[in-house]
mmCIF file of C-alpha atoms in Angstrom:
data_model
loop_
_atom_site.group_PDB
_atom_site.id
_atom_site.type_symbol
_atom_site.label_atom_id
_atom_site.label_comp_id
_atom_site.label_asym_id
_atom_site.label_seq_id
_atom_site.Cartn_x
_atom_site.Cartn_y
_atom_site.Cartn_z
ATOM 1 C CA MET A 1 60.348 136.280 90.537
ATOM 2 C CA LEU A 2 57.092 136.894 92.407
ATOM 3 C CA HIS A 3 54.282 134.533 91.397
ATOM 4 C CA VAL A 4 50.639 135.613 91.707
ATOM 5 C CA GLN A 5 47.882 133.001 91.590
ATOM 6 C CA VAL A 6 44.354 134.369 91.139
ATOM 7 C CA VAL A 7 41.982 131.623 92.255
ATOM 8 C CA LEU A 8 38.798 130.856 90.328
ATOM 9 C CA PHE A 9 35.893 128.791 91.644
ATOM 10 C CA ASP A 10 32.419 128.158 90.248
ATOM 11 C CA GLY A 11 30.358 131.330 90.732
ATOM 12 C CA PHE A 12 33.286 133.712 91.340
ATOM 13 C CA ASP A 13 32.751 137.433 90.782
ATOM 14 C CA LEU A 14 34.290 138.613 87.506
ATOM 15 C CA LEU A 15 35.420 142.042 88.686
ATOM 16 C CA ASP A 16 36.872 140.623 91.911
ATOM 17 C CA ALA A 17 39.184 138.429 89.845
ATOM 18 C CA VAL A 18 39.785 140.359 86.620
ATOM 19 C CA ALA A 19 40.547 143.791 88.126
ATOM 20 C CA PRO A 20 43.448 142.527 90.299
ATOM 21 C CA TYR A 21 44.604 140.290 87.441
ATOM 22 C CA GLU A 22 44.952 143.322 85.144
ATOM 23 C CA VAL A 23 46.811 145.293 87.820
ATOM 24 C CA PHE A 24 49.268 142.432 88.310
ATOM 25 C CA CYS A 25 49.665 141.992 84.532
ATOM 26 C CA ALA A 26 50.519 145.687 84.168
ATOM 27 C CA ALA A 27 52.997 145.436 87.040
ATOM 28 C CA GLU A 28 54.526 142.365 85.404
ATOM 29 C CA MET A 29 55.170 144.363 82.237
ATOM 30 C CA LEU A 30 56.371 147.549 83.958
ATOM 31 C CA ALA A 31 58.669 145.705 86.379
ATOM 32 C CA ASP A 32 60.501 143.901 83.580
ATOM 33 C CA TYR A 33 58.679 140.662 84.341
ATOM 34 C CA GLU A 34 59.714 140.431 87.993
ATOM 35 C CA MET A 35 56.121 139.305 88.599
ATOM 36 C CA GLN A 36 54.150 136.515 86.935
ATOM 37 C CA VAL A 37 50.373 136.166 87.223
ATOM 38 C CA GLU A 38 47.969 133.402 86.211
ATOM 39 C CA PHE A 39 44.435 132.195 86.811
ATOM 40 C CA VAL A 40 44.298 128.907 88.741
ATOM 41 C CA SER A 41 41.712 126.664 90.361
ATOM 42 C CA ALA A 42 41.964 124.214 93.232
ATOM 43 C CA GLU A 43 41.068 121.395 90.826
ATOM 44 C CA GLY A 44 43.558 122.285 88.086
ATOM 45 C CA PRO A 45 43.267 123.594 84.513
ATOM 46 C CA ARG A 46 39.629 124.007 83.462
ATOM 47 C CA LEU A 47 37.025 126.490 82.268
ATOM 48 C CA VAL A 48 35.520 128.097 85.356
ATOM 49 C CA PRO A 49 32.059 129.724 85.155
ATOM 50 C CA SER A 50 31.649 133.036 86.912
ATOM 51 C CA GLY A 51 28.521 133.969 88.820
ATOM 52 C CA GLY A 52 25.712 136.005 87.318
ATOM 53 C CA LYS A 53 25.806 135.559 83.536
ATOM 54 C CA GLY A 54 28.184 132.617 83.819
ATOM 55 C CA VAL A 55 31.077 133.958 81.744
ATOM 56 C CA ASN A 56 33.796 131.300 81.576
ATOM 57 C CA ILE A 57 37.447 132.062 82.279
ATOM 58 C CA GLU A 58 40.161 129.492 81.777
ATOM 59 C CA ALA A 59 42.230 128.495 84.766
ATOM 60 C CA THR A 60 45.559 127.524 83.255
ATOM 61 C CA GLY A 61 47.027 125.875 86.326
ATOM 62 C CA ARG A 62 46.367 124.164 89.646
ATOM 63 C CA LEU A 63 46.619 126.227 92.820
ATOM 64 C CA ASN A 64 50.001 125.574 94.401
ATOM 65 C CA PRO A 65 49.864 126.514 98.112
ATOM 66 C CA THR A 66 53.638 126.213 98.522
ATOM 67 C CA ARG A 67 54.670 128.525 95.695
ATOM 68 C CA LYS A 68 56.284 131.711 96.994
ATOM 69 C CA GLY A 69 54.293 134.824 96.169
ATOM 70 C CA ILE A 70 50.626 135.822 96.374
ATOM 71 C CA ILE A 71 47.372 133.862 96.261
ATOM 72 C CA LEU A 72 44.311 136.029 95.633
ATOM 73 C CA VAL A 73 40.784 134.753 96.316
ATOM 74 C CA PRO A 74 37.805 136.652 94.843
ATOM 75 C CA GLY A 75 34.257 136.716 96.136
ATOM 76 C CA ALA A 76 31.095 135.410 94.498
ATOM 77 C CA SER A 77 28.429 136.906 92.255
ATOM 78 C CA GLY A 78 24.796 135.880 92.556
ATOM 79 C CA GLU A 79 21.558 136.474 94.398
ATOM 80 C CA LEU A 80 21.974 138.541 97.557
ATOM 81 C CA GLU A 81 19.319 136.729 99.583
ATOM 82 C CA GLY A 82 17.890 133.263 100.022
ATOM 83 C CA ASP A 83 19.451 129.818 100.065
ATOM 84 C CA GLY A 84 19.032 128.829 96.423
ATOM 85 C CA PRO A 85 21.913 127.386 94.380
ATOM 86 C CA ASN A 86 22.711 130.809 92.894
ATOM 87 C CA ALA A 87 22.664 132.748 96.170
ATOM 88 C CA ILE A 88 26.003 134.261 97.178
ATOM 89 C CA PRO A 89 26.101 132.521 100.608
ATOM 90 C CA THR A 90 25.489 129.171 98.890
ATOM 91 C CA ILE A 91 28.215 129.783 96.290
ATOM 92 C CA LEU A 92 30.711 130.764 98.997
ATOM 93 C CA SER A 93 29.777 127.697 101.066
ATOM 94 C CA ARG A 94 30.317 125.430 98.064
ATOM 95 C CA ALA A 95 33.739 126.949 97.450
ATOM 96 C CA MET A 96 34.612 126.571 101.126
ATOM 97 C CA ASN A 97 33.698 122.873 101.031
ATOM 98 C CA THR A 98 36.188 122.058 98.257
ATOM 99 C CA GLU A 99 39.889 121.331 98.583
ATOM 100 C CA LEU A 100 40.428 125.096 98.272
ATOM 101 C CA THR A 101 40.112 125.503 102.058
ATOM 102 C CA VAL A 102 42.788 122.882 102.743
ATOM 103 C CA LYS A 103 45.154 124.517 100.263
ATOM 104 C CA LEU A 104 44.584 127.989 101.718
ATOM 105 C CA LYS A 105 45.185 126.699 105.243
ATOM 106 C CA HIS A 106 48.504 125.302 104.057
ATOM 107 C CA ALA A 107 49.389 128.591 102.352
ATOM 108 C CA LEU A 108 48.647 130.662 105.464
ATOM 109 C CA ALA A 109 51.154 128.580 107.411
ATOM 110 C CA LEU A 110 54.028 129.627 105.142
ATOM 111 C CA PRO A 111 56.016 132.795 105.947
ATOM 112 C CA ASP A 112 56.915 133.710 102.353
ATOM 113 C CA LEU A 113 53.403 133.503 100.897
ATOM 114 C CA THR A 114 50.636 136.112 101.149
ATOM 115 C CA VAL A 115 46.963 135.206 100.874
ATOM 116 C CA ALA A 116 44.852 138.113 99.632
ATOM 117 C CA THR A 117 41.092 138.356 99.226
ATOM 118 C CA VAL A 118 38.620 140.656 97.533
ATOM 119 C CA CYS A 119 35.047 141.207 98.703
ATOM 120 C CA GLY A 120 33.488 137.869 99.753
ATOM 121 C CA GLY A 121 36.761 136.019 99.259
ATOM 122 C CA SER A 122 37.547 136.594 102.929
ATOM 123 C CA LEU A 123 34.295 134.807 103.816
ATOM 124 C CA VAL A 124 35.501 131.671 102.020
ATOM 125 C CA LEU A 125 38.478 131.617 104.385
ATOM 126 C CA ALA A 126 36.456 132.699 107.410
ATOM 127 C CA MET A 127 33.741 130.063 107.004
ATOM 128 C CA GLY A 128 36.511 127.486 106.704
ATOM 129 C CA GLY A 129 37.804 128.523 110.136
ATOM 130 C CA LEU A 130 40.975 130.169 108.791
ATOM 131 C CA LEU A 131 40.471 133.728 110.091
ATOM 132 C CA ASP A 132 39.681 133.151 113.755
ATOM 133 C CA GLY A 133 41.071 136.083 115.739
ATOM 134 C CA ARG A 134 42.493 137.831 112.669
ATOM 135 C CA PRO A 135 41.541 141.343 111.515
ATOM 136 C CA ALA A 136 39.890 141.332 108.096
ATOM 137 C CA VAL A 137 37.324 143.062 105.912
ATOM 138 C CA THR A 138 34.756 141.976 103.335
ATOM 139 C CA ASN A 139 31.828 143.513 101.472
ATOM 140 C CA HIS A 140 29.783 145.649 103.871
ATOM 141 C CA LEU A 141 26.863 143.218 103.472
ATOM 142 C CA GLY A 142 28.983 140.404 104.893
ATOM 143 C CA MET A 143 30.653 142.121 107.848
ATOM 144 C CA GLU A 144 28.244 140.631 110.385
ATOM 145 C CA LEU A 145 28.881 137.141 109.024
ATOM 146 C CA LEU A 146 32.630 137.789 109.031
ATOM 147 C CA GLY A 147 32.429 138.596 112.731
ATOM 148 C CA ALA A 148 30.246 135.562 113.357
ATOM 149 C CA THR A 149 33.062 133.309 112.132
ATOM 150 C CA GLY A 150 35.439 134.582 114.817
ATOM 151 C CA ALA A 151 37.358 137.026 112.622
ATOM 152 C CA ILE A 152 37.824 140.626 113.789
ATOM 153 C CA PRO A 153 35.951 142.883 111.332
ATOM 154 C CA VAL A 154 37.771 146.089 110.412
ATOM 155 C CA HIS A 155 35.851 148.731 108.475
ATOM 156 C CA ALA A 156 38.634 149.715 106.088
ATOM 157 C CA ARG A 157 39.148 149.563 102.338
ATOM 158 C CA VAL A 158 42.174 147.258 102.698
ATOM 159 C CA VAL A 159 43.386 145.417 105.815
ATOM 160 C CA ASP A 160 46.992 144.192 106.048
ATOM 161 C CA ASP A 161 47.592 141.499 108.665
ATOM 162 C CA GLY A 162 50.992 140.362 107.456
ATOM 163 C CA ASN A 163 50.537 137.271 105.320
ATOM 164 C CA LEU A 164 46.811 138.036 105.032
ATOM 165 C CA VAL A 165 45.590 141.058 103.053
ATOM 166 C CA THR A 166 41.834 141.521 102.657
ATOM 167 C CA GLY A 167 39.771 143.980 100.638
ATOM 168 C CA GLY A 168 36.239 145.307 101.042
ATOM 169 C CA GLY A 169 33.586 145.605 98.336
ATOM 170 C CA VAL A 170 33.910 144.620 94.684
ATOM 171 C CA THR A 171 35.971 147.554 93.376
ATOM 172 C CA SER A 172 38.481 147.210 96.224
ATOM 173 C CA GLY A 173 40.190 144.566 94.087
ATOM 174 C CA LEU A 174 42.028 147.412 92.370
ATOM 175 C CA ASP A 175 43.174 148.792 95.722
ATOM 176 C CA VAL A 176 44.244 145.400 97.089
ATOM 177 C CA ALA A 177 46.313 144.664 93.990
ATOM 178 C CA LEU A 178 47.906 148.125 93.841
ATOM 179 C CA TYR A 179 48.761 147.930 97.536
ATOM 180 C CA LEU A 180 50.397 144.523 97.066
ATOM 181 C CA VAL A 181 52.331 145.781 94.031
ATOM 182 C CA GLU A 182 53.670 148.656 96.123
ATOM 183 C CA ARG A 183 54.445 146.385 99.082
ATOM 184 C CA GLU A 184 56.220 143.744 97.012
ATOM 185 C CA LEU A 185 57.718 145.671 94.063
ATOM 186 C CA GLY A 186 57.903 149.223 95.386
ATOM 187 C CA PRO A 187 56.086 152.547 94.983
ATOM 188 C CA GLN A 188 57.566 153.389 91.575
ATOM 189 C CA VAL A 189 55.969 150.367 89.934
ATOM 190 C CA ALA A 190 52.677 150.914 91.774
ATOM 191 C CA HIS A 191 52.625 154.578 90.744
ATOM 192 C CA ALA A 192 53.309 153.648 87.120
ATOM 193 C CA VAL A 193 50.365 151.217 87.164
ATOM 194 C CA GLU A 194 48.134 153.915 88.659
ATOM 195 C CA ARG A 195 49.098 156.304 85.865
ATOM 196 C CA LEU A 196 48.503 153.628 83.240
ATOM 197 C CA PHE A 197 45.054 152.845 84.648
ATOM 198 C CA GLU A 198 44.263 156.502 85.469
ATOM 199 C CA TYR A 199 43.213 155.323 88.911
ATOM 200 C CA GLU A 200 44.524 156.298 92.339
ATOM 201 C CA ARG A 201 44.313 153.861 95.212
ATOM 202 C CA ARG A 202 41.566 154.702 97.706
ATOM 203 C CA GLY A 203 41.642 154.845 101.479
ATOM 204 C CA THR A 204 44.223 154.124 104.155
ATOM 205 C CA THR A 205 45.386 150.538 104.456
ATOM 206 C CA TRP A 206 44.741 149.376 108.033
ATOM 207 C CA ARG A 207 47.646 147.678 109.803
ATOM 208 C CA LYS A 208 48.376 146.700 113.395
ATOM 209 C CA SER A 209 51.162 149.235 113.756
ATOM 210 C CA GLY A 210 51.747 152.714 115.063
ATOM 211 C CA ILE A 211 50.367 154.305 118.204
ATOM 212 C CA PRO A 212 47.205 152.502 119.395
ATOM 213 C CA LEU A 213 43.986 154.433 119.880
ATOM 214 C CA ARG A 214 42.533 155.036 123.315
ATOM 215 C CA ALA A 215 40.468 151.995 124.256
ATOM 216 C CA GLU A 216 37.176 153.880 124.448
ATOM 217 C CA MET A 217 37.735 155.291 120.943
ATOM 218 C CA ALA A 218 38.928 152.131 119.204
ATOM 219 C CA VAL A 219 35.602 150.709 118.010
ATOM 220 C CA GLY A 220 33.934 153.928 116.962
ATOM 221 C CA VAL A 221 36.902 155.502 115.178
ATOM 222 C CA SER A 222 39.098 152.673 113.931
ATOM 223 C CA GLY A 223 36.174 150.510 112.882
ATOM 224 C CA VAL A 224 37.655 147.452 114.580
ATOM 225 C CA GLY A 225 35.288 144.897 116.036
ATOM 226 C CA GLY A 226 31.608 145.408 116.622
ATOM 227 C CA ALA A 227 30.252 142.825 114.208
ATOM 228 C CA ARG A 228 32.093 140.033 115.991
ATOM 229 C CA ASP A 229 30.163 140.564 119.212
ATOM 230 C CA VAL A 230 27.451 138.127 120.164
ATOM 231 C CA THR A 231 24.123 139.152 121.629
ATOM 232 C CA VAL A 232 24.460 141.907 124.223
ATOM 233 C CA VAL A 233 22.196 141.644 127.245
ATOM 234 C CA ASP A 234 20.862 144.920 128.609
ATOM 235 C CA SER A 235 19.412 145.289 132.099
ATOM 236 C CA ALA A 236 15.833 144.749 130.929
ATOM 237 C CA ASP A 237 16.829 141.576 129.104
ATOM 238 C CA ALA A 238 18.680 140.363 132.190
ATOM 239 C CA GLU A 239 15.507 140.738 134.214
ATOM 240 C CA ARG A 240 13.577 138.767 131.641
ATOM 241 C CA ALA A 241 16.232 136.040 131.769
ATOM 242 C CA ALA A 242 15.637 135.563 135.486
ATOM 243 C CA VAL A 243 12.795 133.202 136.362
ATOM 244 C CA THR A 244 11.656 131.923 139.702
ATOM 245 C CA VAL A 245 10.125 128.659 138.520
ATOM 246 C CA GLU A 246 11.101 126.016 136.040
ATOM 247 C CA SER A 247 10.670 127.456 132.552
ATOM 248 C CA SER A 248 8.712 125.813 129.755
ATOM 249 C CA PHE A 249 12.038 125.412 127.918
ATOM 250 C CA ASP A 250 13.648 123.182 130.566
ATOM 251 C CA GLY A 251 14.543 119.669 129.505
ATOM 252 C CA THR A 252 16.476 117.707 126.918
ATOM 253 C CA TRP A 253 15.533 118.310 123.305
ATOM 254 C CA ASP A 254 16.343 116.341 120.170
ATOM 255 C CA ALA A 255 16.667 119.113 117.604
ATOM 256 C CA THR A 256 17.117 119.239 113.851
ATOM 257 C CA ILE A 257 18.494 122.322 112.120
ATOM 258 C CA ALA A 258 17.802 122.500 108.379
ATOM 259 C CA THR A 259 20.828 124.324 106.926
ATOM 260 C CA PRO A 260 21.597 125.073 103.253
ATOM 261 C CA ILE A 261 24.170 122.256 103.306
ATOM 262 C CA GLY A 262 21.969 119.631 104.955
ATOM 263 C CA LYS A 263 20.191 118.752 108.196
ATOM 264 C CA LEU A 264 22.109 118.781 111.466
ATOM 265 C CA ALA A 265 21.097 116.702 114.483
ATOM 266 C CA VAL A 266 21.729 118.542 117.761
ATOM 267 C CA GLN A 267 20.720 117.799 121.337
ATOM 268 C CA LEU A 268 19.809 120.796 123.497
ATOM 269 C CA HIS A 269 20.004 120.688 127.297
ATOM 270 C CA ILE A 270 18.164 123.568 128.972
ATOM 271 C CA SER A 271 17.701 124.115 132.689
ATOM 272 C CA THR A 272 16.816 126.819 135.192
ATOM 273 C CA ILE A 273 19.444 127.223 137.921
ATOM 274 C CA ASN A 274 19.160 129.827 140.666
ATOM 275 C CA GLY A 275 16.453 131.557 138.692
ATOM 276 C CA LEU A 276 18.468 131.803 135.462
ATOM 277 C CA ILE A 277 18.025 129.853 132.249
ATOM 278 C CA GLN A 278 21.154 128.013 131.128
ATOM 279 C CA GLY A 279 21.822 125.596 128.323
ATOM 280 C CA GLN A 280 24.214 123.788 126.061
ATOM 281 C CA ALA A 281 24.063 122.153 122.653
ATOM 282 C CA ILE A 282 25.734 118.844 121.839
ATOM 283 C CA GLN A 283 26.570 117.826 118.282
ATOM 284 C CA GLY A 284 28.745 114.742 118.110
ATOM 285 C CA ASP A 285 31.766 115.420 120.311
ATOM 286 C CA GLU A 286 31.246 119.188 120.299
ATOM 287 C CA VAL A 287 29.623 120.818 123.333
ATOM 288 C CA SER A 288 28.647 124.485 122.953
ATOM 289 C CA PRO A 289 27.273 126.439 125.929
ATOM 290 C CA PHE A 290 24.519 128.993 125.390
ATOM 291 C CA ILE A 291 25.819 132.574 125.463
ATOM 292 C CA ALA A 292 23.586 135.197 127.110
ATOM 293 C CA PRO A 293 20.268 133.309 126.981
ATOM 294 C CA ILE A 294 17.388 135.742 127.396
ATOM 295 C CA LEU A 295 13.614 135.510 127.464
ATOM 296 C CA LYS A 296 11.730 137.918 125.226
ATOM 297 C CA GLY A 297 8.119 137.280 126.073
ATOM 298 C CA SER A 298 7.506 133.660 125.060
ATOM 299 C CA THR A 299 10.675 133.440 122.952
ATOM 300 C CA LEU A 300 14.046 132.189 124.186
ATOM 301 C CA CYS A 301 17.060 133.755 122.474
ATOM 302 C CA TRP A 302 20.728 132.916 122.809
ATOM 303 C CA SER A 303 24.001 132.980 120.906
ATOM 304 C CA GLN A 304 26.284 130.025 120.434
ATOM 305 C CA ARG A 305 29.723 129.388 118.959
ATOM 306 C CA VAL A 306 29.955 126.319 116.736
ATOM 307 C CA THR A 307 32.679 124.799 114.566
ATOM 308 C CA LYS A 308 30.541 122.363 112.566
ATOM 309 C CA PRO A 309 29.707 122.456 109.696
ATOM 310 C CA MET A 310 31.753 125.679 109.783
ATOM 311 C CA ARG A 311 33.072 128.051 112.444
ATOM 312 C CA LEU A 312 30.262 130.493 113.257
ATOM 313 C CA ASN A 313 28.591 132.470 116.010
ATOM 314 C CA LEU A 314 24.900 131.651 115.653
ATOM 315 C CA ASN A 315 21.915 133.561 117.030
ATOM 316 C CA PHE A 316 18.951 131.387 118.036
ATOM 317 C CA GLU A 317 15.301 132.280 118.583
ATOM 318 C CA VAL A 318 12.916 129.519 119.677
ATOM 319 C CA ALA A 319 9.450 129.089 121.129
ATOM 320 C CA VAL A 320 7.799 126.106 122.814
ATOM 321 C CA SER A 321 4.324 124.637 122.545
ATOM 322 C CA GLY A 322 4.009 121.658 124.862
ATOM 323 C CA ASP A 323 6.868 119.304 124.017
ATOM 324 C CA VAL A 324 7.553 120.826 120.603
ATOM 325 C CA MET A 325 10.118 123.549 119.980
ATOM 326 C CA THR A 326 10.326 125.609 116.790
ATOM 327 C CA GLY A 327 12.538 128.489 115.778
ATOM 328 C CA SER A 328 15.582 129.491 113.783
ATOM 329 C CA ALA A 329 19.350 129.881 113.854
ATOM 330 C CA LYS A 330 21.060 132.655 111.907
ATOM 331 C CA ALA A 331 24.524 134.072 111.244
ATOM 332 C CA GLY A 332 25.024 137.300 109.319
ATOM 333 C CA ILE A 333 23.867 137.243 105.691
ATOM 334 C CA LEU A 334 23.478 133.478 105.705
ATOM 335 C CA PRO A 335 19.799 132.534 105.397
ATOM 336 C CA ALA A 336 18.069 131.610 108.642
ATOM 337 C CA SER A 337 18.008 127.860 109.278
ATOM 338 C CA LYS A 338 14.782 126.320 110.571
ATOM 339 C CA LEU A 339 15.017 124.554 113.934
ATOM 340 C CA THR A 340 12.541 121.942 115.155
ATOM 341 C CA ALA A 341 12.877 119.888 118.333
ATOM 342 C CA ILE A 342 11.033 117.363 120.495
ATOM 343 C CA ARG A 343 11.420 117.175 124.272
ATOM 344 C CA ILE A 344 12.589 113.712 125.360
#
């Protein structure tokens, strides 16, 4: 028997969870109960409030990351912008910082278990560092953030990467579930569910198979990549990055970045070598070099890959007045984090 665990966390999106649940329930009935589906949470049986209006759904079990079958993670419902407690990025970050991430990491290491996501569910995994180098999709509003975590964004309705199947926006939960029913139980059962629901699965499921596209066509046509890229330096920017004297940014800076999950202490080392600005950031035992630092007027911009507090590609913009630096760090739809620093 194939077991399906639909994960609930505080602030989950109702449609992300309920639509696949109904598809799996219908498949369970039509396939003579060869499939069993239940709502679970990482913490165990409890009433779990959804986002938005806060409708409660009961999780009847604890997520078991070793149970053969499918684990499906929904996205969140809340405010689209800002860093308040009800903002979607905040809800996803809270879910990522629970034991859910550890359990999903364990599940992804098992060959006979598939982890599926709907909408922002892939961001829960990505922000936890579980999708580095893997093709995936999320809601179109989160594709830039998905790429910033090191995942490979694919602009498709459903993306199949073996034991990882991800879906796009909210209604793609139907398509993810129907695709998994067909993959695991066969097309006859999937077709019967489609007829019952009077819904036909949308789009082509993207997989790493078949004849590859020509390299120059891959990004524009297949929709792979793009959002993962860090800042691109054009020729004009490269000229601005070159300086002939020590820049006002040179030195060692004790910086504080105010993120939605707390303040981070970082030390920045910036220097001008052979006319080019270079730098690195040190946080604890992690050293991250600046990527493509460029001067835009009086503002220094660079990208940087970090793993703490989560795996992200951050874009920085800072300015200096004397020995004081101010600016921001941002990744995708996450709210910009304020940066302040003092030269030491």
